[in-house]
């Protein structure tokens, strides 16, 4: 004979927590020793949830379909692997290199636009002095038409653990005077750079290498004279979402200005006038390491006095548009009553007013 009994585990957890704890500990021990084996199941990453439901609907599965959450972008520093830093001798890249060595990294691959000058050799020697056991290599690598082949040759025999894309440059111009040359100057290290990196990773058979992109809050909040810089960094933000959606660990971090290092260090006083304070290098590195232990594809890190910043935007374009009407809903109702081809013209007139 077979007897069936119903156990309300949710109620037992409340009435007999000690019993539940004992049972779970016994099961965990049995799973570790192999006494118990998991039930049949098929794992699907969160990014393939549609495929998981399609598979389940077609009744092709045996047991459970399990959705597996993404892993941290960079859970720990692996001493046996190599870490590539583009812009590795720039202020932020160099600060990062010192931190990776302090955390135990033994192989650093640094790239930059500078040739191996006396100043570059001095920087490399200073890094080597910090970690005599480490191997530190530097390549002059502009992101031009030959960048992919050069990277592929260099990385082919490497066991990459992560790539940090810190390369960038500024070419500030007001929108009215913005030239294609200024756009290219900023886009090449950011946009062409990340595309070349991914192409090289594909070529060496390591397409899923963790990729951490250094973006800017210029893409989030805007920045006077930096439309080109904001656009280039917006590309990085979108690239991170796209790559992460394909199952590759990727993160774009939109940084506020850093103190002492970085391209924006000379703009500290200007930023401070509207509440944007500089991030200390130690604080920035701590924030970076906290981010890469997470799974999200995007973070924004800034030190802002919002009381100073808000008044600058309190009377922005949106408020000016809506102030021509007693309520925002009036404009929305007006637009909804119009044909689609007339909505754009009407809204344009409101903005002009």
mmCIF file of C-alpha atoms in Angstrom:
data_model
loop_
_atom_site.group_PDB
_atom_site.id
_atom_site.type_symbol
_atom_site.label_atom_id
_atom_site.label_comp_id
_atom_site.label_asym_id
_atom_site.label_seq_id
_atom_site.Cartn_x
_atom_site.Cartn_y
_atom_site.Cartn_z
ATOM 1 C CA UNK A 1 0.000 0.000 0.000
ATOM 2 C CA UNK A 2 1.031 3.587 -0.594
ATOM 3 C CA UNK A 3 0.183 6.370 1.795
ATOM 4 C CA UNK A 4 0.162 10.004 0.732
ATOM 5 C CA UNK A 5 0.675 12.810 3.216
ATOM 6 C CA UNK A 6 0.510 16.552 2.740
ATOM 7 C CA UNK A 7 3.166 18.683 4.410
ATOM 8 C CA UNK A 8 2.591 22.417 4.521
ATOM 9 C CA UNK A 9 6.235 23.428 4.549
ATOM 10 C CA UNK A 10 5.432 27.126 4.799
ATOM 11 C CA UNK A 11 3.553 26.478 8.043
ATOM 12 C CA UNK A 12 6.241 24.113 9.327
ATOM 13 C CA UNK A 13 8.884 26.801 8.748
ATOM 14 C CA UNK A 14 7.023 29.044 11.140
ATOM 15 C CA UNK A 15 6.077 26.401 13.731
ATOM 16 C CA UNK A 16 9.227 24.257 13.625
ATOM 17 C CA UNK A 17 12.140 26.318 12.271
ATOM 18 C CA UNK A 18 14.702 24.092 14.010
ATOM 19 C CA UNK A 19 13.338 21.016 12.260
ATOM 20 C CA UNK A 20 13.472 22.688 8.865
ATOM 21 C CA UNK A 21 17.043 23.833 9.522
ATOM 22 C CA UNK A 22 18.091 20.290 10.440
ATOM 23 C CA UNK A 23 16.483 18.842 7.305
ATOM 24 C CA UNK A 24 18.087 21.453 5.019
ATOM 25 C CA UNK A 25 21.513 20.932 6.592
ATOM 26 C CA UNK A 26 21.157 17.184 6.038
ATOM 27 C CA UNK A 27 20.172 17.719 2.394
ATOM 28 C CA UNK A 28 23.065 20.139 1.800
ATOM 29 C CA UNK A 29 25.530 17.658 3.247
ATOM 30 C CA UNK A 30 24.096 14.873 1.117
ATOM 31 C CA UNK A 31 24.345 16.945 -2.043
ATOM 32 C CA UNK A 32 27.988 17.802 -1.299
ATOM 33 C CA UNK A 33 28.958 14.180 -0.718
ATOM 34 C CA UNK A 34 26.968 12.870 -3.657
ATOM 35 C CA UNK A 35 24.576 10.858 -1.494
ATOM 36 C CA UNK A 36 21.756 12.852 -3.041
ATOM 37 C CA UNK A 37 21.749 13.989 -6.637
ATOM 38 C CA UNK A 38 19.768 16.940 -8.015
ATOM 39 C CA UNK A 39 16.579 16.152 -9.868
ATOM 40 C CA UNK A 40 16.771 16.357 -13.680
ATOM 41 C CA UNK A 41 16.850 19.983 -14.806
ATOM 42 C CA UNK A 42 17.938 22.231 -17.640
ATOM 43 C CA UNK A 43 19.622 25.564 -16.888
ATOM 44 C CA UNK A 44 18.843 28.718 -18.828
ATOM 45 C CA UNK A 45 20.488 32.120 -18.276
ATOM 46 C CA UNK A 46 18.168 35.041 -17.591
ATOM 47 C CA UNK A 47 19.109 36.486 -20.960
ATOM 48 C CA UNK A 48 17.523 33.451 -22.710
ATOM 49 C CA UNK A 49 14.199 33.466 -20.896
ATOM 50 C CA UNK A 50 12.176 33.402 -24.149
ATOM 51 C CA UNK A 51 14.041 30.325 -25.359
ATOM 52 C CA UNK A 52 13.460 28.676 -21.968
ATOM 53 C CA UNK A 53 9.692 29.151 -22.145
ATOM 54 C CA UNK A 54 9.605 28.053 -25.788
ATOM 55 C CA UNK A 55 11.512 24.884 -24.847
ATOM 56 C CA UNK A 56 9.179 24.208 -21.939
ATOM 57 C CA UNK A 57 6.048 24.864 -24.017
ATOM 58 C CA UNK A 58 7.205 22.347 -26.616
ATOM 59 C CA UNK A 59 7.462 19.673 -23.888
ATOM 60 C CA UNK A 60 11.063 18.841 -24.784
ATOM 61 C CA UNK A 61 12.328 19.074 -21.235
ATOM 62 C CA UNK A 62 12.764 16.457 -18.535
ATOM 63 C CA UNK A 63 12.426 17.807 -15.022
ATOM 64 C CA UNK A 64 12.598 21.503 -14.281
ATOM 65 C CA UNK A 65 13.663 24.460 -16.419
ATOM 66 C CA UNK A 66 15.821 26.621 -14.150
ATOM 67 C CA UNK A 67 16.575 30.285 -14.801
ATOM 68 C CA UNK A 68 20.127 31.038 -13.658
ATOM 69 C CA UNK A 69 20.944 34.621 -12.590
ATOM 70 C CA UNK A 70 24.015 36.263 -14.139
ATOM 71 C CA UNK A 71 27.354 36.041 -12.380
ATOM 72 C CA UNK A 72 29.248 39.108 -11.170
ATOM 73 C CA UNK A 73 31.153 40.829 -13.954
ATOM 74 C CA UNK A 74 34.453 40.289 -12.126
ATOM 75 C CA UNK A 75 34.024 38.253 -8.916
ATOM 76 C CA UNK A 76 37.712 38.259 -7.923
ATOM 77 C CA UNK A 77 41.277 38.885 -9.097
ATOM 78 C CA UNK A 78 42.833 35.769 -10.603
ATOM 79 C CA UNK A 79 46.610 35.754 -10.185
ATOM 80 C CA UNK A 80 47.036 33.344 -13.091
ATOM 81 C CA UNK A 81 45.295 35.490 -15.683
ATOM 82 C CA UNK A 82 46.076 38.687 -17.585
ATOM 83 C CA UNK A 83 44.308 42.037 -17.295
ATOM 84 C CA UNK A 84 44.203 44.447 -20.210
ATOM 85 C CA UNK A 85 43.834 48.176 -19.564
ATOM 86 C CA UNK A 86 43.415 50.532 -22.502
ATOM 87 C CA UNK A 87 44.631 54.005 -21.658
ATOM 88 C CA UNK A 88 46.733 52.209 -19.094
ATOM 89 C CA UNK A 89 49.154 55.059 -18.514
ATOM 90 C CA UNK A 90 46.495 57.754 -18.283
ATOM 91 C CA UNK A 91 45.537 59.092 -14.877
ATOM 92 C CA UNK A 92 42.632 56.735 -14.147
ATOM 93 C CA UNK A 93 44.090 53.761 -16.035
ATOM 94 C CA UNK A 94 47.369 54.071 -14.163
ATOM 95 C CA UNK A 95 45.545 54.309 -10.817
ATOM 96 C CA UNK A 96 43.632 51.158 -11.735
ATOM 97 C CA UNK A 97 46.845 49.355 -12.720
ATOM 98 C CA UNK A 98 48.353 50.063 -9.293
ATOM 99 C CA UNK A 99 45.222 48.711 -7.612
ATOM 100 C CA UNK A 100 45.180 45.493 -9.645
ATOM 101 C CA UNK A 101 48.800 44.855 -8.710
ATOM 102 C CA UNK A 102 47.980 45.494 -5.048
ATOM 103 C CA UNK A 103 45.125 42.980 -5.323
ATOM 104 C CA UNK A 104 47.461 40.268 -6.627
ATOM 105 C CA UNK A 105 47.334 40.510 -10.416
ATOM 106 C CA UNK A 106 50.558 39.162 -11.925
ATOM 107 C CA UNK A 107 50.115 40.087 -15.581
ATOM 108 C CA UNK A 108 49.113 43.548 -16.780
ATOM 109 C CA UNK A 109 48.770 44.447 -20.454
ATOM 110 C CA UNK A 110 48.650 48.215 -20.921
ATOM 111 C CA UNK A 111 47.931 50.162 -24.085
ATOM 112 C CA UNK A 112 48.127 53.846 -24.901
ATOM 113 C CA UNK A 113 48.800 56.349 -27.653
ATOM 114 C CA UNK A 114 52.182 57.372 -26.223
ATOM 115 C CA UNK A 115 55.350 55.932 -27.647
ATOM 116 C CA UNK A 116 57.853 54.384 -25.260
ATOM 117 C CA UNK A 117 59.377 57.672 -24.151
ATOM 118 C CA UNK A 118 61.455 58.299 -21.040
ATOM 119 C CA UNK A 119 58.280 59.362 -19.210
ATOM 120 C CA UNK A 120 56.531 56.118 -20.193
ATOM 121 C CA UNK A 121 59.511 54.025 -19.094
ATOM 122 C CA UNK A 122 59.485 55.859 -15.766
ATOM 123 C CA UNK A 123 55.810 55.016 -15.221
ATOM 124 C CA UNK A 124 56.377 51.368 -16.108
ATOM 125 C CA UNK A 125 59.376 51.163 -13.784
ATOM 126 C CA UNK A 126 57.290 52.603 -10.947
ATOM 127 C CA UNK A 127 54.651 49.931 -11.515
ATOM 128 C CA UNK A 128 57.272 47.179 -11.616
ATOM 129 C CA UNK A 129 58.725 48.407 -8.327
ATOM 130 C CA UNK A 130 55.333 47.966 -6.699
ATOM 131 C CA UNK A 131 55.099 44.314 -7.722
ATOM 132 C CA UNK A 132 58.465 42.759 -8.694
ATOM 133 C CA UNK A 133 56.783 39.406 -9.240
ATOM 134 C CA UNK A 134 54.386 40.812 -11.846
ATOM 135 C CA UNK A 135 54.782 40.938 -15.620
ATOM 136 C CA UNK A 136 53.861 44.322 -17.067
ATOM 137 C CA UNK A 137 53.733 44.910 -20.816
ATOM 138 C CA UNK A 138 53.006 48.086 -22.727
ATOM 139 C CA UNK A 139 52.013 48.590 -26.368
ATOM 140 C CA UNK A 140 51.533 51.810 -28.298
ATOM 141 C CA UNK A 141 48.140 51.118 -29.818
ATOM 142 C CA UNK A 142 46.092 53.773 -31.596
ATOM 143 C CA UNK A 143 42.622 52.523 -32.499
ATOM 144 C CA UNK A 144 43.107 52.741 -36.256
ATOM 145 C CA UNK A 145 42.476 50.288 -39.096
ATOM 146 C CA UNK A 146 45.265 47.980 -37.847
ATOM 147 C CA UNK A 147 44.136 47.917 -34.209
ATOM 148 C CA UNK A 148 42.256 44.610 -34.438
ATOM 149 C CA UNK A 149 45.152 42.715 -36.058
ATOM 150 C CA UNK A 150 47.658 44.173 -33.585
ATOM 151 C CA UNK A 151 45.481 43.289 -30.614
ATOM 152 C CA UNK A 152 44.816 39.801 -31.967
ATOM 153 C CA UNK A 153 48.520 39.087 -32.386
ATOM 154 C CA UNK A 154 49.292 40.365 -28.911
ATOM 155 C CA UNK A 155 46.437 38.609 -27.110
ATOM 156 C CA UNK A 156 46.373 35.283 -28.929
ATOM 157 C CA UNK A 157 48.389 33.375 -26.316
ATOM 158 C CA UNK A 158 46.978 35.224 -23.297
ATOM 159 C CA UNK A 159 44.514 33.955 -20.768
ATOM 160 C CA UNK A 160 42.504 37.137 -20.295
ATOM 161 C CA UNK A 161 40.553 37.646 -17.087
ATOM 162 C CA UNK A 162 39.138 41.090 -17.841
ATOM 163 C CA UNK A 163 39.479 44.113 -20.094
ATOM 164 C CA UNK A 164 39.189 47.635 -18.681
ATOM 165 C CA UNK A 165 38.520 50.198 -21.409
ATOM 166 C CA UNK A 166 39.582 53.532 -19.926
ATOM 167 C CA UNK A 167 40.883 55.141 -23.126
ATOM 168 C CA UNK A 168 39.436 58.494 -24.102
ATOM 169 C CA UNK A 169 40.146 62.082 -25.024
ATOM 170 C CA UNK A 170 38.391 65.457 -25.075
ATOM 171 C CA UNK A 171 37.793 67.833 -27.970
ATOM 172 C CA UNK A 172 35.302 70.281 -26.503
ATOM 173 C CA UNK A 173 33.350 72.519 -28.870
ATOM 174 C CA UNK A 174 29.969 74.165 -28.639
ATOM 175 C CA UNK A 175 27.288 72.470 -30.691
ATOM 176 C CA UNK A 176 27.144 75.374 -33.124
ATOM 177 C CA UNK A 177 30.834 75.016 -33.963
ATOM 178 C CA UNK A 178 31.172 71.241 -33.587
ATOM 179 C CA UNK A 179 33.211 69.719 -36.423
ATOM 180 C CA UNK A 180 33.546 66.181 -37.705
ATOM 181 C CA UNK A 181 37.187 66.278 -36.714
ATOM 182 C CA UNK A 182 36.209 66.935 -33.097
ATOM 183 C CA UNK A 183 33.628 64.141 -33.232
ATOM 184 C CA UNK A 184 36.165 61.688 -34.663
ATOM 185 C CA UNK A 185 38.806 62.655 -32.126
ATOM 186 C CA UNK A 186 36.505 61.654 -29.276
ATOM 187 C CA UNK A 187 34.739 58.735 -30.962
ATOM 188 C CA UNK A 188 37.859 56.854 -32.075
ATOM 189 C CA UNK A 189 39.169 55.826 -28.631
ATOM 190 C CA UNK A 190 35.672 55.212 -27.256
ATOM 191 C CA UNK A 191 33.603 53.766 -30.114
ATOM 192 C CA UNK A 192 36.257 52.367 -32.446
ATOM 193 C CA UNK A 193 38.190 51.242 -29.387
ATOM 194 C CA UNK A 194 35.482 49.048 -27.884
ATOM 195 C CA UNK A 195 34.568 47.602 -31.291
ATOM 196 C CA UNK A 196 38.220 46.708 -31.925
ATOM 197 C CA UNK A 197 38.469 45.094 -28.501
ATOM 198 C CA UNK A 198 35.421 42.901 -29.100
ATOM 199 C CA UNK A 199 36.638 41.931 -32.577
ATOM 200 C CA UNK A 200 40.016 40.934 -31.129
ATOM 201 C CA UNK A 201 38.392 38.933 -28.327
ATOM 202 C CA UNK A 202 36.317 37.096 -30.929
ATOM 203 C CA UNK A 203 39.414 36.417 -33.005
ATOM 204 C CA UNK A 204 41.370 34.885 -30.108
ATOM 205 C CA UNK A 205 38.429 32.730 -29.004
ATOM 206 C CA UNK A 206 37.679 34.644 -25.800
ATOM 207 C CA UNK A 207 34.512 36.595 -26.716
ATOM 208 C CA UNK A 208 33.054 36.267 -23.218
ATOM 209 C CA UNK A 209 35.959 37.984 -21.437
ATOM 210 C CA UNK A 210 34.560 40.450 -18.857
ATOM 211 C CA UNK A 211 34.590 43.949 -20.317
ATOM 212 C CA UNK A 212 34.424 47.010 -18.062
ATOM 213 C CA UNK A 213 33.868 50.279 -19.920
ATOM 214 C CA UNK A 214 34.682 53.689 -18.460
ATOM 215 C CA UNK A 215 31.874 56.006 -19.531
ATOM 216 C CA UNK A 216 30.973 59.496 -18.343
ATOM 217 C CA UNK A 217 28.049 61.314 -16.766
ATOM 218 C CA UNK A 218 28.296 63.619 -19.780
ATOM 219 C CA UNK A 219 26.097 60.969 -21.418
ATOM 220 C CA UNK A 220 23.674 61.018 -18.475
ATOM 221 C CA UNK A 221 23.386 64.675 -17.450
ATOM 222 C CA UNK A 222 24.941 66.463 -20.387
ATOM 223 C CA UNK A 223 27.940 68.765 -20.231
ATOM 224 C CA UNK A 224 28.509 72.129 -21.882
ATOM 225 C CA UNK A 225 30.629 71.879 -25.013
ATOM 226 C CA UNK A 226 30.771 68.089 -24.841
ATOM 227 C CA UNK A 227 28.037 66.854 -27.174
ATOM 228 C CA UNK A 228 30.618 64.697 -28.962
ATOM 229 C CA UNK A 229 31.909 63.281 -25.682
ATOM 230 C CA UNK A 230 28.395 62.568 -24.421
ATOM 231 C CA UNK A 231 27.503 60.763 -27.643
ATOM 232 C CA UNK A 232 30.642 58.605 -27.575
ATOM 233 C CA UNK A 233 29.999 57.577 -24.000
ATOM 234 C CA UNK A 234 26.333 56.880 -24.750
ATOM 235 C CA UNK A 235 27.586 54.349 -27.272
ATOM 236 C CA UNK A 236 29.580 52.614 -24.538
ATOM 237 C CA UNK A 237 26.490 52.491 -22.305
ATOM 238 C CA UNK A 238 24.410 50.944 -25.069
ATOM 239 C CA UNK A 239 27.179 48.532 -26.048
ATOM 240 C CA UNK A 240 27.313 47.236 -22.460
ATOM 241 C CA UNK A 241 23.577 46.522 -22.427
ATOM 242 C CA UNK A 242 23.774 44.833 -25.840
ATOM 243 C CA UNK A 243 26.760 42.657 -24.945
ATOM 244 C CA UNK A 244 25.332 41.706 -21.554
ATOM 245 C CA UNK A 245 22.065 40.694 -23.233
ATOM 246 C CA UNK A 246 24.068 38.200 -25.307
ATOM 247 C CA UNK A 247 25.404 36.557 -22.169
ATOM 248 C CA UNK A 248 28.812 38.239 -22.010
ATOM 249 C CA UNK A 249 29.724 39.928 -18.699
ATOM 250 C CA UNK A 250 29.865 43.645 -19.442
ATOM 251 C CA UNK A 251 29.597 46.811 -17.433
ATOM 252 C CA UNK A 252 29.619 50.478 -18.340
ATOM 253 C CA UNK A 253 30.312 52.909 -15.512
ATOM 254 C CA UNK A 254 29.422 56.548 -16.076
ATOM 255 C CA UNK A 255 31.924 58.473 -13.994
ATOM 256 C CA UNK A 256 31.810 61.955 -12.617
ATOM 257 C CA UNK A 257 35.121 63.859 -12.650
ATOM 258 C CA UNK A 258 38.032 62.449 -10.664
ATOM 259 C CA UNK A 259 40.314 64.581 -8.523
ATOM 260 C CA UNK A 260 44.070 64.638 -9.212
ATOM 261 C CA UNK A 261 43.828 62.264 -12.179
ATOM 262 C CA UNK A 262 41.772 61.948 -15.336
ATOM 263 C CA UNK A 263 40.974 64.282 -18.217
ATOM 264 C CA UNK A 264 38.531 66.435 -16.218
ATOM 265 C CA UNK A 265 40.877 67.286 -13.370
ATOM 266 C CA UNK A 266 41.536 70.746 -14.857
ATOM 267 C CA UNK A 267 37.793 71.474 -14.806
ATOM 268 C CA UNK A 268 37.366 70.918 -11.069
ATOM 269 C CA UNK A 269 36.543 74.538 -10.253
ATOM 270 C CA UNK A 270 34.041 74.821 -13.095
ATOM 271 C CA UNK A 271 32.270 71.625 -12.047
ATOM 272 C CA UNK A 272 32.169 72.730 -8.421
ATOM 273 C CA UNK A 273 30.167 75.840 -9.337
ATOM 274 C CA UNK A 274 27.148 73.716 -10.199
ATOM 275 C CA UNK A 275 27.569 71.122 -7.462
ATOM 276 C CA UNK A 276 29.610 68.422 -9.188
ATOM 277 C CA UNK A 277 32.440 67.539 -6.843
ATOM 278 C CA UNK A 278 35.557 65.598 -7.819
ATOM 279 C CA UNK A 279 35.882 61.936 -6.841
ATOM 280 C CA UNK A 280 39.009 61.107 -4.869
ATOM 281 C CA UNK A 281 41.059 58.357 -6.573
ATOM 282 C CA UNK A 282 40.820 56.072 -3.535
ATOM 283 C CA UNK A 283 37.048 56.536 -3.464
ATOM 284 C CA UNK A 284 36.801 55.921 -7.194
ATOM 285 C CA UNK A 285 38.754 52.677 -7.020
ATOM 286 C CA UNK A 286 36.651 51.463 -4.083
ATOM 287 C CA UNK A 287 33.480 52.234 -6.037
ATOM 288 C CA UNK A 288 34.854 50.492 -9.144
ATOM 289 C CA UNK A 289 35.651 47.299 -7.257
ATOM 290 C CA UNK A 290 32.203 47.347 -5.669
ATOM 291 C CA UNK A 291 30.567 47.692 -9.107
ATOM 292 C CA UNK A 292 32.444 44.838 -10.794
ATOM 293 C CA UNK A 293 31.270 42.494 -8.035
ATOM 294 C CA UNK A 294 27.700 43.155 -9.195
ATOM 295 C CA UNK A 295 25.815 41.841 -12.221
ATOM 296 C CA UNK A 296 24.279 45.063 -13.579
ATOM 297 C CA UNK A 297 25.438 46.352 -16.951
ATOM 298 C CA UNK A 298 25.328 50.035 -15.994
ATOM 299 C CA UNK A 299 26.314 52.196 -13.040
ATOM 300 C CA UNK A 300 26.661 55.936 -12.587
ATOM 301 C CA UNK A 301 29.079 57.221 -9.961
ATOM 302 C CA UNK A 302 29.272 60.896 -9.093
ATOM 303 C CA UNK A 303 29.742 63.161 -6.088
ATOM 304 C CA UNK A 304 26.974 65.744 -6.456
ATOM 305 C CA UNK A 305 25.597 68.554 -4.342
ATOM 306 C CA UNK A 306 22.070 68.374 -5.711
ATOM 307 C CA UNK A 307 21.021 71.619 -4.028
ATOM 308 C CA UNK A 308 23.498 73.473 -6.244
ATOM 309 C CA UNK A 309 22.765 71.464 -9.362
ATOM 310 C CA UNK A 310 18.964 71.550 -9.328
ATOM 311 C CA UNK A 311 18.431 75.328 -9.689
ATOM 312 C CA UNK A 312 20.410 75.294 -12.921
ATOM 313 C CA UNK A 313 17.831 72.974 -14.477
ATOM 314 C CA UNK A 314 14.707 73.962 -12.568
ATOM 315 C CA UNK A 315 13.633 76.226 -15.445
ATOM 316 C CA UNK A 316 14.653 73.889 -18.225
ATOM 317 C CA UNK A 317 13.074 73.351 -21.622
ATOM 318 C CA UNK A 318 10.366 70.980 -20.401
ATOM 319 C CA UNK A 319 9.200 73.402 -17.740
ATOM 320 C CA UNK A 320 9.208 76.240 -20.284
ATOM 321 C CA UNK A 321 7.050 74.202 -22.641
ATOM 322 C CA UNK A 322 4.584 73.220 -19.960
ATOM 323 C CA UNK A 323 4.445 76.690 -18.405
ATOM 324 C CA UNK A 324 2.554 77.939 -21.483
ATOM 325 C CA UNK A 325 -0.391 75.846 -20.288
ATOM 326 C CA UNK A 326 -2.156 75.750 -16.961
ATOM 327 C CA UNK A 327 -1.416 72.051 -16.627
ATOM 328 C CA UNK A 328 0.756 69.530 -18.428
ATOM 329 C CA UNK A 329 -2.306 67.430 -19.125
ATOM 330 C CA UNK A 330 -3.775 70.260 -21.234
ATOM 331 C CA UNK A 331 -0.982 69.944 -23.774
ATOM 332 C CA UNK A 332 -1.178 66.152 -23.756
ATOM 333 C CA UNK A 333 -4.962 66.236 -24.306
ATOM 334 C CA UNK A 334 -4.529 68.735 -27.107
ATOM 335 C CA UNK A 335 -1.953 66.584 -28.881
ATOM 336 C CA UNK A 336 -4.016 63.416 -28.498
ATOM 337 C CA UNK A 337 -6.956 65.030 -30.304
ATOM 338 C CA UNK A 338 -4.808 65.893 -33.315
ATOM 339 C CA UNK A 339 -3.889 63.623 -36.236
ATOM 340 C CA UNK A 340 -0.411 62.144 -35.932
ATOM 341 C CA UNK A 341 1.021 64.277 -38.766
ATOM 342 C CA UNK A 342 -0.173 67.454 -37.016
ATOM 343 C CA UNK A 343 1.197 66.591 -33.563
ATOM 344 C CA UNK A 344 4.832 67.315 -34.458
ATOM 345 C CA UNK A 345 4.039 70.701 -35.971
ATOM 346 C CA UNK A 346 1.927 71.725 -32.990
ATOM 347 C CA UNK A 347 4.561 70.688 -30.478
ATOM 348 C CA UNK A 348 7.230 72.549 -32.465
ATOM 349 C CA UNK A 349 5.161 75.730 -32.250
ATOM 350 C CA UNK A 350 4.797 75.338 -28.493
ATOM 351 C CA UNK A 351 8.566 74.945 -28.102
ATOM 352 C CA UNK A 352 9.222 78.037 -30.237
ATOM 353 C CA UNK A 353 6.903 80.055 -28.025
#
